[in-house]
Short mmCIF file of C-alpha atoms in Angstrom, two decimals:
data_model
loop_
_atom_site.label_atom_id
_atom_site.label_comp_id
_atom_site.label_asym_id
_atom_site.label_seq_id
_atom_site.Cartn_x
_atom_site.Cartn_y
_atom_site.Cartn_z
CA UNK X 23 -79.16 40.99 -0.80
CA UNK X 24 -78.71 43.99 -3.08
CA UNK X 25 -77.09 41.75 -5.70
CA UNK X 26 -80.04 39.33 -5.54
CA UNK X 27 -82.55 42.14 -5.96
CA UNK X 28 -80.55 43.45 -8.90
CA UNK X 29 -80.73 40.05 -10.60
CA UNK X 30 -84.49 39.81 -10.00
CA UNK X 31 -85.06 43.30 -11.39
CA UNK X 32 -82.93 42.46 -14.43
CA UNK X 33 -84.91 39.26 -15.07
CA UNK X 34 -88.23 41.08 -14.74
CA UNK X 35 -87.05 43.78 -17.15
CA UNK X 36 -85.99 41.12 -19.65
CA UNK X 37 -89.36 39.43 -19.16
CA UNK X 38 -91.14 42.67 -20.03
CA UNK X 39 -88.84 43.40 -22.98
CA UNK X 40 -89.45 39.98 -24.56
CA UNK X 41 -93.20 40.30 -23.99
CA UNK X 42 -93.32 43.70 -25.69
CA UNK X 43 -91.17 42.46 -28.59
CA UNK X 44 -93.53 39.54 -29.27
CA UNK X 45 -96.67 41.56 -28.65
CA UNK X 46 -95.41 44.35 -30.90
CA UNK X 47 -95.27 42.08 -33.97
CA UNK X 48 -99.01 42.34 -34.50
CA UNK X 49 -101.16 42.48 -37.61
CA UNK X 50 -104.87 41.98 -38.26
CA UNK X 51 -104.12 38.50 -39.68
CA UNK X 52 -102.15 37.30 -36.66
CA UNK X 53 -104.52 39.03 -34.24
CA UNK X 54 -107.24 36.65 -35.40
CA UNK X 55 -104.95 33.62 -35.72
CA UNK X 56 -103.40 33.98 -32.26
CA UNK X 57 -106.75 34.73 -30.66
CA UNK X 58 -108.05 31.42 -32.04
CA UNK X 59 -104.92 29.56 -30.90
CA UNK X 60 -105.46 30.89 -27.40
CA UNK X 61 -109.08 29.72 -27.25
CA UNK X 62 -109.09 26.35 -25.46
CA UNK X 63 -112.43 25.37 -27.01
CA UNK X 64 -111.11 25.91 -30.52
CA UNK X 65 -108.99 22.77 -30.11
CA UNK X 66 -111.94 20.47 -29.42
CA UNK X 67 -111.33 18.39 -32.57
CA UNK X 68 -107.73 17.82 -31.46
CA UNK X 69 -108.90 16.76 -28.00
CA UNK X 70 -111.42 14.38 -29.56
CA UNK X 71 -108.67 12.84 -31.70
CA UNK X 72 -106.62 12.07 -28.58
CA UNK X 73 -109.65 10.38 -27.03
CA UNK X 74 -110.08 8.39 -30.23
CA UNK X 75 -106.49 7.12 -29.98
CA UNK X 76 -107.09 6.03 -26.38
CA UNK X 77 -110.21 4.10 -27.37
CA UNK X 78 -108.46 2.46 -30.31
CA UNK X 79 -105.44 1.31 -28.33
CA UNK X 80 -106.89 0.36 -24.96
CA UNK X 81 -109.86 -1.43 -23.52
CA UNK X 82 -112.80 0.80 -22.60
CA UNK X 83 -112.01 0.47 -18.91
CA UNK X 84 -108.36 1.44 -19.32
CA UNK X 85 -109.20 4.27 -21.74
CA UNK X 86 -111.69 5.73 -19.27
CA UNK X 87 -109.15 5.42 -16.48
CA UNK X 88 -106.56 7.23 -18.58
CA UNK X 89 -109.12 9.90 -19.43
CA UNK X 90 -109.79 10.32 -15.71
CA UNK X 91 -106.09 10.78 -14.96
CA UNK X 92 -105.70 13.24 -17.84
CA UNK X 93 -108.64 15.24 -16.48
CA UNK X 94 -107.06 15.08 -13.01
CA UNK X 95 -103.81 16.41 -14.45
CA UNK X 96 -105.50 19.40 -16.05
CA UNK X 97 -107.68 20.16 -13.02
CA UNK X 98 -104.67 19.96 -10.69
CA UNK X 99 -102.57 22.23 -12.91
CA UNK X 100 -105.43 24.69 -13.37
CA UNK X 101 -106.38 24.92 -9.70
CA UNK X 102 -102.81 25.27 -8.47
CA UNK X 103 -101.99 27.98 -11.00
CA UNK X 104 -105.24 29.96 -10.89
CA UNK X 105 -106.32 29.64 -7.27
CA UNK X 106 -103.14 29.00 -5.27
CA UNK X 107 -100.08 30.49 -6.95
CA UNK X 108 -101.57 33.50 -8.74
CA UNK X 109 -103.18 35.06 -5.66
CA UNK X 110 -99.99 34.35 -3.70
CA UNK X 111 -97.61 36.07 -6.14
CA UNK X 112 -100.12 38.71 -7.29
CA UNK X 113 -98.26 39.62 -10.47
CA UNK X 114 -100.42 41.85 -12.64
CA UNK X 115 -100.99 40.83 -16.23
CA UNK X 116 -99.16 42.95 -18.82
CA UNK X 117 -102.49 44.10 -20.29
CA UNK X 118 -104.06 44.82 -16.91
CA UNK X 119 -104.98 48.51 -16.79
CA UNK X 120 -103.45 48.78 -13.31
CA UNK X 121 -100.09 47.72 -14.73
CA UNK X 122 -98.05 50.71 -16.02
CA UNK X 123 -96.78 48.45 -18.81
CA UNK X 124 -100.30 48.15 -20.25
CA UNK X 125 -100.01 51.47 -22.11
CA UNK X 126 -97.50 49.80 -24.48
CA UNK X 127 -99.37 46.50 -24.83
CA UNK X 128 -101.38 45.80 -27.97
CA UNK X 129 -104.75 44.36 -26.92
CA UNK X 130 -106.76 42.09 -29.24
CA UNK X 131 -110.58 42.15 -29.15
CA UNK X 132 -110.47 44.01 -25.83
CA UNK X 133 -109.18 40.84 -24.18
CA UNK X 134 -107.04 41.55 -21.12
CA UNK X 135 -107.58 38.38 -19.07
CA UNK X 136 -107.96 38.25 -15.30
CA UNK X 137 -106.03 40.35 -12.80
CA UNK X 138 -102.96 38.13 -12.25
CA UNK X 139 -100.63 36.28 -14.59
CA UNK X 140 -98.05 34.18 -12.71
CA UNK X 141 -98.06 31.33 -13.53
CA UNK X 142 -100.03 30.87 -16.74
CA UNK X 143 -102.97 28.48 -16.46
CA UNK X 144 -103.03 28.05 -20.24
CA UNK X 145 -99.39 26.96 -20.16
CA UNK X 146 -99.93 24.68 -17.15
CA UNK X 147 -103.01 22.99 -18.61
CA UNK X 148 -101.51 22.59 -22.07
CA UNK X 149 -98.22 21.29 -20.70
CA UNK X 150 -100.06 18.89 -18.40
CA UNK X 151 -101.87 17.31 -21.34
CA UNK X 152 -98.78 17.36 -23.58
CA UNK X 153 -96.50 15.74 -21.02
CA UNK X 154 -99.05 13.13 -19.94
CA UNK X 155 -99.53 12.04 -23.58
CA UNK X 156 -95.76 12.05 -24.07
CA UNK X 157 -95.27 9.79 -21.04
CA UNK X 158 -98.06 7.52 -22.21
CA UNK X 159 -97.39 7.05 -25.93
CA UNK X 160 -93.57 7.34 -25.89
CA UNK X 161 -93.11 8.15 -29.57
CA UNK X 162 -90.50 10.78 -30.36
CA UNK X 163 -92.36 12.33 -33.29
CA UNK X 164 -95.55 12.48 -31.26
CA UNK X 165 -93.71 14.13 -28.38
CA UNK X 166 -92.47 16.82 -30.78
CA UNK X 167 -96.02 17.25 -32.06
CA UNK X 168 -97.36 17.83 -28.56
CA UNK X 169 -94.47 20.19 -27.78
CA UNK X 170 -95.19 22.23 -30.93
CA UNK X 171 -98.86 22.54 -29.96
CA UNK X 172 -97.98 23.55 -26.41
CA UNK X 173 -95.49 26.19 -27.59
CA UNK X 174 -97.95 27.60 -30.12
CA UNK X 175 -100.56 28.10 -27.40
CA UNK X 176 -97.94 29.64 -25.09
CA UNK X 177 -96.70 31.99 -27.81
CA UNK X 178 -100.27 33.13 -28.45
CA UNK X 179 -100.55 34.18 -24.80
CA UNK X 180 -97.53 36.44 -25.17
CA UNK X 181 -98.77 37.77 -28.49
CA UNK X 182 -102.09 38.71 -26.91
CA UNK X 183 -100.23 40.54 -24.14
CA UNK X 184 -101.75 38.58 -21.26
CA UNK X 185 -98.64 36.70 -20.08
CA UNK X 186 -94.94 37.33 -19.64
CA UNK X 187 -92.47 34.65 -20.82
CA UNK X 188 -91.71 33.89 -17.16
CA UNK X 189 -95.40 33.15 -16.55
CA UNK X 190 -95.36 30.64 -19.37
CA UNK X 191 -92.14 28.93 -18.31
CA UNK X 192 -93.46 28.55 -14.78
CA UNK X 193 -96.77 27.24 -16.14
CA UNK X 194 -95.02 24.66 -18.31
CA UNK X 195 -92.95 23.44 -15.36
CA UNK X 196 -96.06 23.22 -13.20
CA UNK X 197 -97.95 21.29 -15.88
CA UNK X 198 -95.03 18.90 -16.37
CA UNK X 199 -94.86 18.29 -12.62
CA UNK X 200 -98.59 17.60 -12.40
CA UNK X 201 -98.37 15.21 -15.36
CA UNK X 202 -95.44 13.37 -13.78
CA UNK X 203 -97.35 12.95 -10.51
CA UNK X 204 -100.61 11.80 -12.09
CA UNK X 205 -98.95 9.52 -14.63
CA UNK X 206 -96.83 8.00 -11.88
CA UNK X 207 -99.99 7.42 -9.86
CA UNK X 208 -101.67 5.81 -12.87
CA UNK X 209 -98.71 3.46 -13.38
CA UNK X 210 -98.76 2.48 -9.71
CA UNK X 211 -102.51 1.78 -9.89
CA UNK X 212 -101.98 -0.17 -13.08
CA UNK X 213 -99.49 -2.42 -11.32
CA UNK X 214 -101.78 -2.92 -8.35
CA UNK X 215 -104.75 -3.88 -10.51
CA UNK X 216 -102.61 -5.84 -13.00
CA UNK X 217 -103.78 -3.77 -15.94
CA UNK X 218 -100.44 -3.78 -17.73
CA UNK X 219 -101.56 -6.63 -20.03
CA UNK X 220 -104.44 -4.77 -21.57
CA UNK X 221 -106.98 -7.05 -23.34
CA UNK X 222 -106.91 -4.85 -26.44
CA UNK X 223 -103.18 -4.18 -26.71
CA UNK X 224 -102.09 -7.43 -25.02
CA UNK X 225 -98.29 -7.52 -24.85
CA UNK X 226 -97.64 -5.56 -28.02
CA UNK X 227 -96.06 -2.12 -27.97
CA UNK X 228 -97.71 -1.23 -31.28
CA UNK X 229 -99.91 1.83 -31.39
CA UNK X 230 -102.56 2.28 -34.04
CA UNK X 231 -104.02 5.46 -35.52
CA UNK X 232 -101.58 7.71 -33.69
CA UNK X 233 -101.48 9.81 -36.85
CA UNK X 234 -105.06 10.99 -36.22
CA UNK X 235 -104.12 13.68 -33.65
CA UNK X 236 -101.41 14.94 -36.01
CA UNK X 237 -103.96 15.25 -38.80
CA UNK X 238 -106.50 16.89 -36.48
CA UNK X 239 -103.89 19.38 -35.28
CA UNK X 240 -102.84 20.24 -38.83
CA UNK X 241 -106.41 20.71 -40.03
CA UNK X 242 -107.27 22.85 -36.99
CA UNK X 243 -104.30 25.15 -37.60
CA UNK X 244 -105.21 25.38 -41.30
CA UNK X 245 -108.77 26.31 -40.31
CA UNK X 246 -107.38 29.05 -38.07
CA UNK X 247 -105.26 30.36 -40.94
CA UNK X 248 -108.26 30.41 -43.29
CA UNK X 249 -110.41 32.23 -40.74
CA UNK X 250 -107.61 34.71 -40.09
CA UNK X 251 -107.29 35.33 -43.83
CA UNK X 252 -111.03 35.88 -44.21
CA UNK X 253 -111.10 38.38 -41.36
#
């Protein structure tokens, strides 16, 4: 028992050390850049580009069904992380003023987040979308693209001092699990309703305009960099 507690304490100390190391590498430029990366609404063009790809590659009915399952993935990940697991574990955010660690945390724009941090809803939601799209499109380069976006958002949460690395890892695992469940449910429904031979895609495995999300992601990040440079 004592050995187990020692391991847990060691892991939590490492968690805090990594958080402070990342959070300590701050500058006015990256304060703005990471704050934008952490804003879920700042990625709206990227989200729209994913919707565009769905509409270009599937019939309207199938695209709307996929959109419904993507929304279900994000809602499930968000509700489980924010309203079930966080209150249960009750781990204070690093920047929370009731956390003794907060005196060493660099806070950006007075943003400290809510009271609890484990697991990260940002990580769960982002991972849910990233993994669902990875399961759906099955293109290696696109999977790496989604992974890079997910990791950038997760890194921004550490940089802002509102999540420990452990919060983010747990959030990613939760999001991946939610995506696996919802995508599996979609595939089962697809088989039941015989939607596998989509009238738009027919029997072809070709995907069109998959480059659009990559372009949208690149332009969004460039916009963040420009705004960070201006500020």
